[in-house]
Amino acid sequence: MFQEGDIVEIPLPDGRTAIGWILHLSTHFKNAVGFVVFGIKGEKSDQIVQDADAGQPLSLKVLGPLYTHVDNMKHCGWKTFAHQPISDSQRLLTKREVGGGVYVGDEYVGSVHEVGDPNLQPMRTMGMPIVYGEIEKAFGKREPT
């Protein structure tokens, strides 16, 4: 149903929709899904870095990668609306620590000690209430109307 590279709509409990990108569907860590969140559909982001001269967007800060179970995506009504293949450099976004080992995607890279990356984050698989909370912390609460 879902594939690596799918760009998805993530319905939020407050009625908004977050936009995410699936970076990794794990077979090694049974049914774990790694994804990033770009922002909230229809809301302007203040996280865009623009070229000072041309005013063109250069980059966008994203939330994640976050990890959840594939069944959460189905149960909570995620919908694929586009697809962008994952390059090798983008796959590095999945680099994480799991039980003292370092993985990129499902590939074991070495021990945390061997890799020696001080910015390495642990893989924490989250239920959807935690995912929703992380999205709210990163992109704010819905403004009262």
PDB file of C-alpha atoms in Angstrom:
ATOM      1  CA  MET A   1       0.000   0.000   0.000  1.00  0.00           C
ATOM      2  CA  PHE A   2       2.661   2.554   1.030  1.00  0.00           C
ATOM      3  CA  GLN A   3       6.116   2.808  -0.553  1.00  0.00           C
ATOM      4  CA  GLU A   4       9.367   4.519   0.276  1.00  0.00           C
ATOM      5  CA  GLY A   5       9.233   7.925  -1.380  1.00  0.00           C
ATOM      6  CA  ASP A   6       5.476   8.379  -0.982  1.00  0.00           C
ATOM      7  CA  ILE A   7       4.419  11.888  -0.046  1.00  0.00           C
ATOM      8  CA  VAL A   8       1.448  11.583   2.253  1.00  0.00           C
ATOM      9  CA  GLU A   9      -1.304  13.526   3.933  1.00  0.00           C
ATOM     10  CA  ILE A  10      -1.451  12.818   7.665  1.00  0.00           C
ATOM     11  CA  PRO A  11      -4.851  13.715   9.165  1.00  0.00           C
ATOM     12  CA  LEU A  12      -4.474  15.359  12.575  1.00  0.00           C
ATOM     13  CA  PRO A  13      -7.029  15.156  15.404  1.00  0.00           C
ATOM     14  CA  ASP A  14      -7.652  18.933  15.240  1.00  0.00           C
ATOM     15  CA  GLY A  15      -8.803  18.712  11.609  1.00  0.00           C
ATOM     16  CA  ARG A  16      -5.595  19.945  10.003  1.00  0.00           C
ATOM     17  CA  THR A  17      -3.490  17.825   7.667  1.00  0.00           C
ATOM     18  CA  ALA A  18       0.271  17.427   7.935  1.00  0.00           C
ATOM     19  CA  ILE A  19       2.378  16.661   4.863  1.00  0.00           C
ATOM     20  CA  GLY A  20       4.957  13.899   5.244  1.00  0.00           C
ATOM     21  CA  TRP A  21       7.440  11.908   3.198  1.00  0.00           C
ATOM     22  CA  ILE A  22       8.064   8.213   3.804  1.00  0.00           C
ATOM     23  CA  LEU A  23      11.823   7.639   3.906  1.00  0.00           C
ATOM     24  CA  HIS A  24      11.963   4.020   5.017  1.00  0.00           C
ATOM     25  CA  LEU A  25       9.743   0.950   5.330  1.00  0.00           C
ATOM     26  CA  SER A  26      11.701  -1.511   7.438  1.00  0.00           C
ATOM     27  CA  THR A  27      11.769  -5.251   7.010  1.00  0.00           C
ATOM     28  CA  HIS A  28      14.484  -5.656   9.656  1.00  0.00           C
ATOM     29  CA  PHE A  29      12.537  -3.756  12.338  1.00  0.00           C
ATOM     30  CA  LYS A  30       9.177  -5.345  11.657  1.00  0.00           C
ATOM     31  CA  ASN A  31       6.762  -2.895  10.037  1.00  0.00           C
ATOM     32  CA  ALA A  32       8.536   0.230  11.325  1.00  0.00           C
ATOM     33  CA  VAL A  33       8.132   3.272   9.097  1.00  0.00           C
ATOM     34  CA  GLY A  34      10.487   6.254   9.082  1.00  0.00           C
ATOM     35  CA  PHE A  35       9.141   9.560   7.790  1.00  0.00           C
ATOM     36  CA  VAL A  36       9.654  13.308   7.952  1.00  0.00           C
ATOM     37  CA  VAL A  37       6.994  15.992   8.238  1.00  0.00           C
ATOM     38  CA  PHE A  38       7.285  19.104   6.056  1.00  0.00           C
ATOM     39  CA  GLY A  39       4.537  21.112   7.716  1.00  0.00           C
ATOM     40  CA  ILE A  40       0.805  21.684   7.815  1.00  0.00           C
ATOM     41  CA  LYS A  41      -1.158  21.785   4.568  1.00  0.00           C
ATOM     42  CA  GLY A  42      -2.305  25.317   3.745  1.00  0.00           C
ATOM     43  CA  GLU A  43      -0.190  26.989   6.426  1.00  0.00           C
ATOM     44  CA  LYS A  44       2.821  29.120   5.558  1.00  0.00           C
ATOM     45  CA  SER A  45       6.044  27.910   7.123  1.00  0.00           C
ATOM     46  CA  ASP A  46       8.528  30.246   8.761  1.00  0.00           C
ATOM     47  CA  GLN A  47      11.105  27.465   8.488  1.00  0.00           C
ATOM     48  CA  ILE A  48      12.000  28.133   4.825  1.00  0.00           C
ATOM     49  CA  VAL A  49      15.556  29.336   4.216  1.00  0.00           C
ATOM     50  CA  GLN A  50      15.660  31.635   1.180  1.00  0.00           C
ATOM     51  CA  ASP A  51      18.438  32.929  -1.040  1.00  0.00           C
ATOM     52  CA  ALA A  52      19.027  36.541   0.040  1.00  0.00           C
ATOM     53  CA  ASP A  53      19.631  37.760  -3.528  1.00  0.00           C
ATOM     54  CA  ALA A  54      17.074  35.843  -5.584  1.00  0.00           C
ATOM     55  CA  GLY A  55      14.495  35.224  -2.861  1.00  0.00           C
ATOM     56  CA  GLN A  56      14.224  31.613  -3.971  1.00  0.00           C
ATOM     57  CA  PRO A  57      13.735  28.870  -1.372  1.00  0.00           C
ATOM     58  CA  LEU A  58      16.975  26.991  -0.634  1.00  0.00           C
ATOM     59  CA  SER A  59      15.886  24.590   2.065  1.00  0.00           C
ATOM     60  CA  LEU A  60      13.092  23.724   4.440  1.00  0.00           C
ATOM     61  CA  LYS A  61      13.527  22.563   8.011  1.00  0.00           C
ATOM     62  CA  VAL A  62      11.583  19.367   8.600  1.00  0.00           C
ATOM     63  CA  LEU A  63      10.470  17.352  11.608  1.00  0.00           C
ATOM     64  CA  GLY A  64      11.974  13.916  11.907  1.00  0.00           C
ATOM     65  CA  PRO A  65      12.619  11.370  10.996  1.00  0.00           C
ATOM     66  CA  LEU A  66       9.875   9.984  13.190  1.00  0.00           C
ATOM     67  CA  TYR A  67       9.052   6.289  13.374  1.00  0.00           C
ATOM     68  CA  THR A  68       5.741   4.507  13.767  1.00  0.00           C
ATOM     69  CA  HIS A  69       4.158   1.176  12.825  1.00  0.00           C
ATOM     70  CA  VAL A  70       2.757   0.753   9.304  1.00  0.00           C
ATOM     71  CA  ASP A  71      -0.650  -0.212  10.740  1.00  0.00           C
ATOM     72  CA  ASN A  72      -0.906   3.252  12.334  1.00  0.00           C
ATOM     73  CA  MET A  73      -0.681   4.813   8.886  1.00  0.00           C
ATOM     74  CA  LYS A  74      -3.528   2.669   7.575  1.00  0.00           C
ATOM     75  CA  HIS A  75      -5.670   3.002  10.707  1.00  0.00           C
ATOM     76  CA  CYS A  76      -5.290   6.794  10.906  1.00  0.00           C
ATOM     77  CA  GLY A  77      -6.139   7.400   7.252  1.00  0.00           C
ATOM     78  CA  TRP A  78      -2.837   8.487   5.740  1.00  0.00           C
ATOM     79  CA  LYS A  79      -3.214   9.053   1.990  1.00  0.00           C
ATOM     80  CA  THR A  80      -0.517   9.060  -0.668  1.00  0.00           C
ATOM     81  CA  PHE A  81      -0.842  11.972  -3.094  1.00  0.00           C
ATOM     82  CA  ALA A  82       2.593  12.058  -4.742  1.00  0.00           C
ATOM     83  CA  HIS A  83       5.841  10.141  -4.970  1.00  0.00           C
ATOM     84  CA  GLN A  84       9.433  11.375  -4.864  1.00  0.00           C
ATOM     85  CA  PRO A  85      12.132   8.691  -5.053  1.00  0.00           C
ATOM     86  CA  ILE A  86      14.682   8.730  -2.235  1.00  0.00           C
ATOM     87  CA  SER A  87      18.264   9.495  -3.270  1.00  0.00           C
ATOM     88  CA  ASP A  88      21.245   7.959  -1.482  1.00  0.00           C
ATOM     89  CA  SER A  89      21.973  11.261   0.268  1.00  0.00           C
ATOM     90  CA  GLN A  90      18.344  11.539   1.411  1.00  0.00           C
ATOM     91  CA  ARG A  91      18.454   7.945   2.689  1.00  0.00           C
ATOM     92  CA  LEU A  92      21.135   9.130   5.134  1.00  0.00           C
ATOM     93  CA  LEU A  93      18.319  10.945   6.957  1.00  0.00           C
ATOM     94  CA  THR A  94      17.396   7.493   8.346  1.00  0.00           C
ATOM     95  CA  LYS A  95      20.776   7.129  10.090  1.00  0.00           C
ATOM     96  CA  ARG A  96      19.963   6.261  13.686  1.00  0.00           C
ATOM     97  CA  GLU A  97      21.003   4.314  16.771  1.00  0.00           C
ATOM     98  CA  VAL A  98      19.183   1.100  17.617  1.00  0.00           C
ATOM     99  CA  GLY A  99      20.340  -0.942  20.608  1.00  0.00           C
ATOM    100  CA  GLY A 100      23.948   0.223  20.360  1.00  0.00           C
ATOM    101  CA  GLY A 101      24.105  -0.285  16.582  1.00  0.00           C
ATOM    102  CA  VAL A 102      23.909   2.307  13.819  1.00  0.00           C
ATOM    103  CA  TYR A 103      21.610   1.763  10.847  1.00  0.00           C
ATOM    104  CA  VAL A 104      20.885   3.574   7.597  1.00  0.00           C
ATOM    105  CA  GLY A 105      17.615   2.150   6.380  1.00  0.00           C
ATOM    106  CA  ASP A 106      17.918  -1.538   7.288  1.00  0.00           C
ATOM    107  CA  GLU A 107      21.682  -1.615   6.700  1.00  0.00           C
ATOM    108  CA  TYR A 108      23.868  -2.060   9.781  1.00  0.00           C
ATOM    109  CA  VAL A 109      26.714   0.475   9.575  1.00  0.00           C
ATOM    110  CA  GLY A 110      28.569  -0.375  12.795  1.00  0.00           C
ATOM    111  CA  SER A 111      28.413   0.124  16.529  1.00  0.00           C
ATOM    112  CA  VAL A 112      27.747   3.551  18.004  1.00  0.00           C
ATOM    113  CA  HIS A 113      31.357   3.558  19.230  1.00  0.00           C
ATOM    114  CA  GLU A 114      32.737   2.655  15.765  1.00  0.00           C
ATOM    115  CA  VAL A 115      30.655   5.259  13.953  1.00  0.00           C
ATOM    116  CA  GLY A 116      31.371   7.991  16.515  1.00  0.00           C
ATOM    117  CA  ASP A 117      28.637  10.393  15.373  1.00  0.00           C
ATOM    118  CA  PRO A 118      27.806  12.818  18.223  1.00  0.00           C
ATOM    119  CA  ASN A 119      24.572  13.900  16.487  1.00  0.00           C
ATOM    120  CA  LEU A 120      23.182  10.378  16.199  1.00  0.00           C
ATOM    121  CA  GLN A 121      19.566  10.093  17.334  1.00  0.00           C
ATOM    122  CA  PRO A 122      17.923   6.938  18.689  1.00  0.00           C
ATOM    123  CA  MET A 123      15.114   5.275  16.756  1.00  0.00           C
ATOM    124  CA  ARG A 124      12.005   5.693  18.884  1.00  0.00           C
ATOM    125  CA  THR A 125       8.924   4.059  17.433  1.00  0.00           C
ATOM    126  CA  MET A 126       5.924   6.153  18.447  1.00  0.00           C
ATOM    127  CA  GLY A 127       2.213   5.609  18.640  1.00  0.00           C
ATOM    128  CA  MET A 128       0.104   8.166  16.824  1.00  0.00           C
ATOM    129  CA  PRO A 129      -0.755  10.259  19.928  1.00  0.00           C
ATOM    130  CA  ILE A 130       2.996  10.864  20.386  1.00  0.00           C
ATOM    131  CA  VAL A 131       3.445  11.577  16.647  1.00  0.00           C
ATOM    132  CA  TYR A 132       0.575  14.098  16.807  1.00  0.00           C
ATOM    133  CA  GLY A 133       2.205  15.743  19.831  1.00  0.00           C
ATOM    134  CA  GLU A 134       5.568  16.027  18.053  1.00  0.00           C
ATOM    135  CA  ILE A 135       3.873  17.606  15.014  1.00  0.00           C
ATOM    136  CA  GLU A 136       2.037  20.068  17.258  1.00  0.00           C
ATOM    137  CA  LYS A 137       5.267  20.991  19.080  1.00  0.00           C
ATOM    138  CA  ALA A 138       7.059  21.577  15.770  1.00  0.00           C
ATOM    139  CA  PHE A 139       4.319  23.368  13.830  1.00  0.00           C
ATOM    140  CA  GLY A 140       2.052  24.814  16.512  1.00  0.00           C
ATOM    141  CA  LYS A 141      -1.521  24.327  17.547  1.00  0.00           C
ATOM    142  CA  ARG A 142      -4.516  25.141  15.417  1.00  0.00           C
ATOM    143  CA  GLU A 143      -5.404  28.816  15.688  1.00  0.00           C
ATOM    144  CA  PRO A 144      -8.894  29.389  17.153  1.00  0.00           C
ATOM    145  CA  THR A 145     -11.321  30.727  14.561  1.00  0.00           C
TER     146      THR A 145
END
